[in-house]
Tab-separated table of C-alpha atoms in Angstrom:
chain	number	residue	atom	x	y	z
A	55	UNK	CA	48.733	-43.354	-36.470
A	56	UNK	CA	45.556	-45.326	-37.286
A	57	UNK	CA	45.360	-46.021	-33.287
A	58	UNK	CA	45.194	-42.030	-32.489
A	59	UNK	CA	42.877	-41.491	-35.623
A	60	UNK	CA	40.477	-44.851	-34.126
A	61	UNK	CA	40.553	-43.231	-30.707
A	62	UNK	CA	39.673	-39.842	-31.757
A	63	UNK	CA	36.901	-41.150	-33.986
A	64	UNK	CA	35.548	-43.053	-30.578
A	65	UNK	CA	35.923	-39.721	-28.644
A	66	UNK	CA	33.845	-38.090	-31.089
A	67	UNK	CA	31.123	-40.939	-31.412
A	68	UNK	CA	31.276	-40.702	-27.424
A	69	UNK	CA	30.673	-36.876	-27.349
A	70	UNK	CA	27.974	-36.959	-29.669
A	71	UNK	CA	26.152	-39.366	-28.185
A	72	UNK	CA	26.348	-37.598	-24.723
A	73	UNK	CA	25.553	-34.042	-26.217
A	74	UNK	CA	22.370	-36.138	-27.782
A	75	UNK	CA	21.523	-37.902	-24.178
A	76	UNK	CA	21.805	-34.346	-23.049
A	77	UNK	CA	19.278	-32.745	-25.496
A	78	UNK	CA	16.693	-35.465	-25.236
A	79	UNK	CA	16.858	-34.964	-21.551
A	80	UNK	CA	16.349	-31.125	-21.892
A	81	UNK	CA	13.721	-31.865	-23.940
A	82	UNK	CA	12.105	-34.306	-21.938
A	83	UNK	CA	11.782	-31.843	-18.767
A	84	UNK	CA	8.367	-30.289	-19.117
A	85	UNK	CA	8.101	-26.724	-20.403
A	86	UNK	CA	6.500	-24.273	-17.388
A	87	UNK	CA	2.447	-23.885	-18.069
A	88	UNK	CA	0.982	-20.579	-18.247
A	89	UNK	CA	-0.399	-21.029	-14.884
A	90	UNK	CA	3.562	-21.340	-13.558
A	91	UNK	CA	3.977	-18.572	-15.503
A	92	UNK	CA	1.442	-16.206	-14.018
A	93	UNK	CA	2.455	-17.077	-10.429
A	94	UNK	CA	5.894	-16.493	-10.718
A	95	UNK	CA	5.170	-12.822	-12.566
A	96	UNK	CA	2.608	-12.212	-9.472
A	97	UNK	CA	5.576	-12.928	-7.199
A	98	UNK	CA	7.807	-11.214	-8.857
A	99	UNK	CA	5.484	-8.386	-8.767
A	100	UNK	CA	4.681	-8.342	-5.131
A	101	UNK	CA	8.464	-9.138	-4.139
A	102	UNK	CA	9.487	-5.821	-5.741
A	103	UNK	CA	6.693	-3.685	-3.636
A	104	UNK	CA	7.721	-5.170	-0.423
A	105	UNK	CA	11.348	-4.252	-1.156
A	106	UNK	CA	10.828	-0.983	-2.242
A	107	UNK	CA	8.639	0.071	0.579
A	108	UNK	CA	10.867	-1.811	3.005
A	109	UNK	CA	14.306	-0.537	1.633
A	110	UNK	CA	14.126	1.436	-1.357
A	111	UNK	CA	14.759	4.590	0.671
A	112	UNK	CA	17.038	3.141	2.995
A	113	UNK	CA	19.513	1.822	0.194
A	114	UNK	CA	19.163	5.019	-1.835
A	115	UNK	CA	20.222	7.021	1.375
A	116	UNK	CA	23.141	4.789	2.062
A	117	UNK	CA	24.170	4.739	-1.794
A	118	UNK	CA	23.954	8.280	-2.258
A	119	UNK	CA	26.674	8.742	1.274
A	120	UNK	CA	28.569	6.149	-0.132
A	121	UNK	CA	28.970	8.051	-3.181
A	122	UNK	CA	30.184	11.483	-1.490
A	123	UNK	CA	33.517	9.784	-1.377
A	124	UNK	CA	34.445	8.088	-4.436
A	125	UNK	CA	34.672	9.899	-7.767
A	126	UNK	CA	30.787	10.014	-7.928
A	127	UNK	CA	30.463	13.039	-5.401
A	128	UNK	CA	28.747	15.330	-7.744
A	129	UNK	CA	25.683	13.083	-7.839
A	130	UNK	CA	24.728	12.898	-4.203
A	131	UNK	CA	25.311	17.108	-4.247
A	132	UNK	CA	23.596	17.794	-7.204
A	133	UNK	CA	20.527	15.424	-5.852
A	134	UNK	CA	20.388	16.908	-2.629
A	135	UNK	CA	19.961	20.130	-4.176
A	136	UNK	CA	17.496	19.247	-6.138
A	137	UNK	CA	15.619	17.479	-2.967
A	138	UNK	CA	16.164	21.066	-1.259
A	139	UNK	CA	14.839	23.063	-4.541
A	140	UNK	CA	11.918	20.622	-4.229
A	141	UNK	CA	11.412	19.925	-0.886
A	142	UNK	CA	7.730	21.627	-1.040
A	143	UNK	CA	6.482	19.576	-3.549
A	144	UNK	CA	4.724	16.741	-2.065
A	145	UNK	CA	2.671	19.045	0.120
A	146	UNK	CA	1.374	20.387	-3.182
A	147	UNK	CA	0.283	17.901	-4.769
A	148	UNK	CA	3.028	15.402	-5.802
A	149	UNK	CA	3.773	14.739	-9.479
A	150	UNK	CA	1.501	11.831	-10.730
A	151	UNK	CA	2.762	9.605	-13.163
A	152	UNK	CA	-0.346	7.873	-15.026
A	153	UNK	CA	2.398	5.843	-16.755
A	154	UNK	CA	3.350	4.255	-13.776
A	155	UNK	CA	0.020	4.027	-12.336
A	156	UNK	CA	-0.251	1.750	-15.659
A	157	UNK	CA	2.164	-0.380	-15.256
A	158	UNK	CA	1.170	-4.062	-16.023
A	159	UNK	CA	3.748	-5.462	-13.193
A	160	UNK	CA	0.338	-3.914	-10.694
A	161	UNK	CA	-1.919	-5.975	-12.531
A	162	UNK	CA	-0.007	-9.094	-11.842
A	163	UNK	CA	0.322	-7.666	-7.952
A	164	UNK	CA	-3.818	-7.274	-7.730
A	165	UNK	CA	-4.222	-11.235	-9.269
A	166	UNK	CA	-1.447	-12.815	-6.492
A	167	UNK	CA	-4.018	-11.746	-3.845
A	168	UNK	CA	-6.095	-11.001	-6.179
A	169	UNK	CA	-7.409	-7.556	-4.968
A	170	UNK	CA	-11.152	-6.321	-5.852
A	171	UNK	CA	-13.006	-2.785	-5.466
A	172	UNK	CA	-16.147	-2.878	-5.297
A	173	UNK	CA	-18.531	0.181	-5.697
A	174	UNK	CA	-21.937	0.743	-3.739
A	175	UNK	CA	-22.713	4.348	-4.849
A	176	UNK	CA	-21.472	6.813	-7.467
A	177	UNK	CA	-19.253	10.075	-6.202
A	178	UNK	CA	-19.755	13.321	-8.299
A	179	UNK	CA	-16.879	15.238	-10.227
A	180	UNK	CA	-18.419	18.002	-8.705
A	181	UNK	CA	-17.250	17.570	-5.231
A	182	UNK	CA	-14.459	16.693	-3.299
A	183	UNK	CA	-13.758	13.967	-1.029
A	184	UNK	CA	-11.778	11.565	1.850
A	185	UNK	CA	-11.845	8.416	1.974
A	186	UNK	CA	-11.516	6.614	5.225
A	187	UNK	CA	-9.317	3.001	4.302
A	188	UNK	CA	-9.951	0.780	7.146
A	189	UNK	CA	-8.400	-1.668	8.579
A	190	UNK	CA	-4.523	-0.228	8.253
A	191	UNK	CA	-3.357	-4.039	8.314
A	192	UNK	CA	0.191	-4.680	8.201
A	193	UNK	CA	1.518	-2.512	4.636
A	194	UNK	CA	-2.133	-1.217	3.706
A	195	UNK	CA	-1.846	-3.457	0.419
A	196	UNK	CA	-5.985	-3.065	-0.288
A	197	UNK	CA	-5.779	0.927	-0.452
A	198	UNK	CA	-2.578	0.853	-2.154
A	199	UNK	CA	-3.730	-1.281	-4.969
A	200	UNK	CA	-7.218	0.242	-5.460
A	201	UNK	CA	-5.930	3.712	-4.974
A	202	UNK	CA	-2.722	3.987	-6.108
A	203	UNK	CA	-2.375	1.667	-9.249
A	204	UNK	CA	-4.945	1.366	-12.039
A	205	UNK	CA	-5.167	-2.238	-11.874
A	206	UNK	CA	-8.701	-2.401	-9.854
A	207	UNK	CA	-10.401	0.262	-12.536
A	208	UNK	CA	-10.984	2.712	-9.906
A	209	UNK	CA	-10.946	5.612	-12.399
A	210	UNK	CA	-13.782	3.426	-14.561
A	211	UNK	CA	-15.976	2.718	-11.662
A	212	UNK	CA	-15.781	6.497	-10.769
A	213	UNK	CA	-15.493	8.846	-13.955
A	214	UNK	CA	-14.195	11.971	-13.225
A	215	UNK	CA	-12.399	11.301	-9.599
A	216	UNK	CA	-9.024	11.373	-9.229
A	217	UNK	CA	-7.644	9.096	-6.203
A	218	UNK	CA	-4.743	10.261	-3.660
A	219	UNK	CA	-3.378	7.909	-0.926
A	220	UNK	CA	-1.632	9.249	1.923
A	221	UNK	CA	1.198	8.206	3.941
A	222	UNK	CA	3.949	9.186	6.668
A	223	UNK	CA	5.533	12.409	5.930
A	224	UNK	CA	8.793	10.936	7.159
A	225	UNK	CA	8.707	8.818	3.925
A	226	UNK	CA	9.263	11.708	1.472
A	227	UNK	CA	12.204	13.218	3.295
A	228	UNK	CA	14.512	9.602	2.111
A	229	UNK	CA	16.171	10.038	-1.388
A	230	UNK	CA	14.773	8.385	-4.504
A	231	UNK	CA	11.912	6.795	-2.415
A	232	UNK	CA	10.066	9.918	-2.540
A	233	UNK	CA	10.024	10.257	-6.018
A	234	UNK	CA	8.485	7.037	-6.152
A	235	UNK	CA	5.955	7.900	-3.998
A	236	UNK	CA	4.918	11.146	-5.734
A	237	UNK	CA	4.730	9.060	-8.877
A	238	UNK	CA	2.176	7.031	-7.780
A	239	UNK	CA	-0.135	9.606	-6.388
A	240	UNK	CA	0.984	9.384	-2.618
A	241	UNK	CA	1.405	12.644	-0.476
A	242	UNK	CA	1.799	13.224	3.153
A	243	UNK	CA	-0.467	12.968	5.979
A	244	UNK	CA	-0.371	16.088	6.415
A	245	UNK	CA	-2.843	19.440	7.104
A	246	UNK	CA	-0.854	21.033	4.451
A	247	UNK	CA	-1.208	18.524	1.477
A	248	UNK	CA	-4.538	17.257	2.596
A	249	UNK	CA	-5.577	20.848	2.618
A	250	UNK	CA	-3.879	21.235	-0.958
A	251	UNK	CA	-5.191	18.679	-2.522
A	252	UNK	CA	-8.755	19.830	-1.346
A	253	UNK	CA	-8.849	23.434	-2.315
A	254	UNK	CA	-5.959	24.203	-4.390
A	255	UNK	CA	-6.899	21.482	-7.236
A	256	UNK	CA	-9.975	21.955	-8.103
A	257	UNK	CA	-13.057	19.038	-7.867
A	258	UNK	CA	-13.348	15.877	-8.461
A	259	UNK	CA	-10.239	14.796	-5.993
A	260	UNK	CA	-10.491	11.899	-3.309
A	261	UNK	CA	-7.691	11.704	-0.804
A	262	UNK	CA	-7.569	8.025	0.715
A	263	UNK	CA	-6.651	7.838	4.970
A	264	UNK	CA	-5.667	5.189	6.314
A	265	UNK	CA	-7.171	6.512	9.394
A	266	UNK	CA	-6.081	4.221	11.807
A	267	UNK	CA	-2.754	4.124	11.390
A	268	UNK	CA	0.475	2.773	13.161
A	269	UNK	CA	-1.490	2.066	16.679
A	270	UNK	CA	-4.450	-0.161	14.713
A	271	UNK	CA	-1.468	-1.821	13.116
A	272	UNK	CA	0.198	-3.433	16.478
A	273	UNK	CA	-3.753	-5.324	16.629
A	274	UNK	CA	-3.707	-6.416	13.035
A	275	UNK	CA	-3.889	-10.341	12.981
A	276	UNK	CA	-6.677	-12.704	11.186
A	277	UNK	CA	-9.870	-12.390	12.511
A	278	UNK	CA	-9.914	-9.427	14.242
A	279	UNK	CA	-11.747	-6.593	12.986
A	280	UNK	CA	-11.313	-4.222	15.502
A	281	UNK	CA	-10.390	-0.185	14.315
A	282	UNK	CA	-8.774	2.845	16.129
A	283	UNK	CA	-11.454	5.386	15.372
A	284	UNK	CA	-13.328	6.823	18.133
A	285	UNK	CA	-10.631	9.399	19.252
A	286	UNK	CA	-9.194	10.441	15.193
A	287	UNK	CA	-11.427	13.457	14.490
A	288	UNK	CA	-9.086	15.678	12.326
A	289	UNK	CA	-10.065	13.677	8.686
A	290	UNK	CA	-13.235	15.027	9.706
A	291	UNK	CA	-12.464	18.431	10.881
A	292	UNK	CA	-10.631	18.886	7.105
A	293	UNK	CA	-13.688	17.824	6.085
A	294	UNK	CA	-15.482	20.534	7.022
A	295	UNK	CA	-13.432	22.869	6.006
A	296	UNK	CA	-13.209	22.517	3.070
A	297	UNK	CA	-16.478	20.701	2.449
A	298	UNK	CA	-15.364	17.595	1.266
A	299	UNK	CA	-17.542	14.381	1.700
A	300	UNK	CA	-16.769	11.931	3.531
A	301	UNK	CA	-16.715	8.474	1.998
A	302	UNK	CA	-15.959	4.876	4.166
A	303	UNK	CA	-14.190	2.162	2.959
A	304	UNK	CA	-13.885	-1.098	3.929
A	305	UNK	CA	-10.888	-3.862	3.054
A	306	UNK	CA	-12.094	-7.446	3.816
A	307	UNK	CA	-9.456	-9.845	3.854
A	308	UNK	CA	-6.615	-7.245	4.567
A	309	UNK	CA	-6.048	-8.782	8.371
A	310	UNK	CA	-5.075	-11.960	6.786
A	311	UNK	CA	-2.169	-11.126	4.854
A	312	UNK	CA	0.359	-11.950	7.214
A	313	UNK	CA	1.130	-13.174	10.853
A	314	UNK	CA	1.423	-11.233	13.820
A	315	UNK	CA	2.970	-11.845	17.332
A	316	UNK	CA	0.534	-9.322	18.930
A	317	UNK	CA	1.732	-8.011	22.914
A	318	UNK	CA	-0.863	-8.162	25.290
A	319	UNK	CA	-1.208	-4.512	26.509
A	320	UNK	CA	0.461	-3.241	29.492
A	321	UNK	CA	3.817	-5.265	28.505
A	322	UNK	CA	6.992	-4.086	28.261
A	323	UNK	CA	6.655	-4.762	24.412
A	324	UNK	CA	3.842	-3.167	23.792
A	325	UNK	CA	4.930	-0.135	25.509
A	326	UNK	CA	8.206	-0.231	23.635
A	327	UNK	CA	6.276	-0.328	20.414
A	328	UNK	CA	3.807	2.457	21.528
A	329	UNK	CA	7.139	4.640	22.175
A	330	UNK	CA	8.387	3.928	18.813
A	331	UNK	CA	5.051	5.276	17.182
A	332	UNK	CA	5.297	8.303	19.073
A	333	UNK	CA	8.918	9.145	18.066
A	334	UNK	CA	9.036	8.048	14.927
A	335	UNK	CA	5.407	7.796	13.284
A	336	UNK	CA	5.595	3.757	12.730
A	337	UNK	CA	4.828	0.654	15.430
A	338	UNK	CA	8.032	-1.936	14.827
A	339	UNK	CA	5.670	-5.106	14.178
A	340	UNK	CA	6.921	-8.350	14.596
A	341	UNK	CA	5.524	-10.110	11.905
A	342	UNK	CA	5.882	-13.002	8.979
A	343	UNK	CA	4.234	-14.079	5.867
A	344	UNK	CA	5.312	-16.844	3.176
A	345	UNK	CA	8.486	-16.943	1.290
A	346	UNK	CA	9.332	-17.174	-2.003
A	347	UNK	CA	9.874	-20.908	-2.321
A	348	UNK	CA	6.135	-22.349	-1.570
A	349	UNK	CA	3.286	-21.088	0.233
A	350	UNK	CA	4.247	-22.928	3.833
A	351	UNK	CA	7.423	-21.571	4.209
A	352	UNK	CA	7.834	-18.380	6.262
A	353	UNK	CA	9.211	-15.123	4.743
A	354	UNK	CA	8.492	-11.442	4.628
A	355	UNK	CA	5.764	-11.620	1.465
A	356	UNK	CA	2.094	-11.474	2.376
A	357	UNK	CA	0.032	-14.588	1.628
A	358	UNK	CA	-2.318	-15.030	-1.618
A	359	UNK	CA	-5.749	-13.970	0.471
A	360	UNK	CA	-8.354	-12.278	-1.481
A	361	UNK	CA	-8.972	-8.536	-0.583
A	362	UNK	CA	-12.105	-6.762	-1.030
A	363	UNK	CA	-12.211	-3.116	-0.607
A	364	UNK	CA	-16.023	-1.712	-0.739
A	365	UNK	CA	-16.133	2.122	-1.294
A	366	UNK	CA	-19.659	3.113	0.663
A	367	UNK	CA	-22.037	5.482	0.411
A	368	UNK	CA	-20.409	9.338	0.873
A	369	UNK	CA	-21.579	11.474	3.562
A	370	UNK	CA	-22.720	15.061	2.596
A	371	UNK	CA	-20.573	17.527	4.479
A	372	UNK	CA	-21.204	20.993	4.539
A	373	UNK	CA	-17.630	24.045	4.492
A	374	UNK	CA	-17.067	25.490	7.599
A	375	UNK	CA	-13.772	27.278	7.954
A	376	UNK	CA	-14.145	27.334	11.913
A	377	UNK	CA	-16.405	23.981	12.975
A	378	UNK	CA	-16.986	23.891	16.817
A	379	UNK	CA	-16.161	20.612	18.656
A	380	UNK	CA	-19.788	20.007	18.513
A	381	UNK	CA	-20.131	19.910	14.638
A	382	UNK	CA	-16.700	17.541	14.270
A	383	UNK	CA	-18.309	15.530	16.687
A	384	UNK	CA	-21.685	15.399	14.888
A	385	UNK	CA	-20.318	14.390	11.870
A	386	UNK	CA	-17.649	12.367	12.911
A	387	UNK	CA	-20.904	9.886	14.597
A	388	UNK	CA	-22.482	10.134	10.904
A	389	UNK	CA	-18.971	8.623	9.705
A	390	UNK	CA	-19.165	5.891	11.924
A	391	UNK	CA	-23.115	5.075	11.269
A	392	UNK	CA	-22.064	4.966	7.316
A	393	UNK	CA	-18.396	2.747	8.187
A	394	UNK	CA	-20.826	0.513	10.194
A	395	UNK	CA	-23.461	0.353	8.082
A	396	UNK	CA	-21.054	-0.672	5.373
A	397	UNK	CA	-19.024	-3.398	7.215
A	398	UNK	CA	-22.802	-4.899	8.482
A	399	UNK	CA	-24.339	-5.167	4.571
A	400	UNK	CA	-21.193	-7.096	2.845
A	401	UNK	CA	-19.287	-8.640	5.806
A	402	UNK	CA	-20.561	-12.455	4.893
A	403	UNK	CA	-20.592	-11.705	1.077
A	404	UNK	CA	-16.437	-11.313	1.962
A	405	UNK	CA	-15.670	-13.855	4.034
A	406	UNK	CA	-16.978	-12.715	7.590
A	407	UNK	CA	-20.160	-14.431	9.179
A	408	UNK	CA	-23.084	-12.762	10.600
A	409	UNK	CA	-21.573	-13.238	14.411
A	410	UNK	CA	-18.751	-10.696	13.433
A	411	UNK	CA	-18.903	-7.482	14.786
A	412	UNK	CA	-16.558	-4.485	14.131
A	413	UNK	CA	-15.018	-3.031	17.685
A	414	UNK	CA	-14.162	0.276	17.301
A	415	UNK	CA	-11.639	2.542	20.044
């Protein structure tokens, strides 16, 4: 009996001096700093945008089929008629969410990069405008942050304007992504909600294009500043009718965000990519960033570059419900001088030298 009772006394002794090896190890790893902290927030933060605009709608489409046959049915039916009752909705305006235009997860998304806006002149509640976001880049992360969230102060540099981003109209027609959109102030490239926003919502509105689109997308690498412009006249054909000013913008540092195998033109490649955009709205772009372990691995995240989007100075249009060719084409050149002029007075205060030029086709 004493033996058992001396060996369960040294099991005990043994235990507690493990469990007390353990805790002064634990203790001795060092505690994350606020820096490690921050990063990992700003990761987290940019991780979930890049996998709800790459598959939020796509998993809430397959979800909600999966779901018409188990038990569940009456959720995918009673959403799809709701989608149906609401299908006009983000033509007419959306449903903005200033709550989630607040959320702090965006501030930690503008500090990964970090993203700035920067303001050369003021625009007046009492007009309307669009705003031409150039370069498209890869996922157009400059006008989504200065646009879309609150993070960059955009509504405190310009009192009185409220901002609208647009994007493919495809994009609102896939379940639960659409509401996310509309929350954030997003609408479709479209005539109709352009036109909406413009004349059916009073003043002080600013509708952001991305004017160049999918086809200056399949060019976007680092170091190339190079736009598809010259031929994309209807932003300034809404313009003028409905008398909106037009207002360039300029992201510096949006090119860098991520890696791009580029096609020369006249491959098969490119042409297969050039189809693609013509079917379905988007260019497939074969392209990488970091990942989430370190910096120098590869992944599908963008990397930490600074972003600079300067909002310049707005040109005064005048309302014409029926401009002639002529008077898109005048105005559309003024564009250009004012885009140009822009990218020419801040391209080395952004990281550009005074050899770059910006090519516009």
């Amino acid at each position: 009996m004493k033996t058992i009772i001396a060996a369960c006394s040294q099991n005990l002794s043994g235990s507690r001096a493990s469990i007390q090896t353990a805790l002064r190890t634990l203790l001795a790893v060092p505690w994350p700093s606020q820096r490690d902290v921050r990063s990992a927030l700003q990761l987290l933060a940019v991780l979930q945008w890049v996998l709800s605009f790459l598959l939020l709608g796509t998993v809430s489409l397959l979800l909600l089929i999966y779901l018409l046959f188990t038990g569940l049915w009456l959720v995918p039916v009673l959403y799809l008629a709701w989608i149906i009752f609401d299908w006009d909705t983000p033509e007419k305006g959306g449903r903005r969410l200033p709550c989630l235009r607040r959320w702090t997860v965006w501030k930690h998304f503008r500090d990964y990069f970090p993203v700035k806006l920067v303001k050369t002149h003021d625009l007046s509640p009492s007009h309307n405008y669009i705003i031409g976001s150039h370069p498209h880049g890869i996922l157009c992360v400059g006008a989504f942050c200065n646009f879309i969230t609150g993070s960059t102060g955009f509504e405190e540099l310009f009192p009185g304007i409220r901002s609208f981003l647009t994007t493919l109209a495809g994009n609102f027609r896939l379940p639960v992504f659409r509401e996310y959109l509309m929350s954030g102030g997003l609408c479709p490239v479209t005539r109709r909600a352009i036109g909406y926003l413009l004349s059916q919502k009073g003043t002080g509105n600013a509708v952001a294009i991305v004017i160049g689109g999918a086809a200056e997308s399949l060019s976007c690498r680092p170091g190339v500043t190079t736009l598809i412009l010259k031929n994309r006249k209807g932003f300034v054909r809404m313009a003028l009718r409905h008398g909106a000013f037009l207002v360039p913008s300029f992201s510096f540092g949006e090119n860098d965000l991520f890696r791009q195998v580029v096609f020369e033109e006249g491959s098969w490649m490119r042409s297969i990519q050039r189809r693609f955009q013509k079917m379905i709205g988007f260019a497939p772009c074969l392209f990488y960033g970091r990942g989430l372990t370190s910096g120098q691995s590869r992944g599908f995240l963008p990397y930490s570059r600074p972003i600079t989007t300067v909002v310049g100075e707005p040109v005064a249009v005048p309302k014409v419900e029926n401009p002639s060719r002529e008077l898109v084409d005048r105005y559309h050149e003024l564009y250009i001088r004012a885009l140009l002029k822009l990218f020419n007075e801040n391209k080395t205060k952004y990281g550009l030298s005074e050899s770059d030029e910006l090519h516009i086709l």
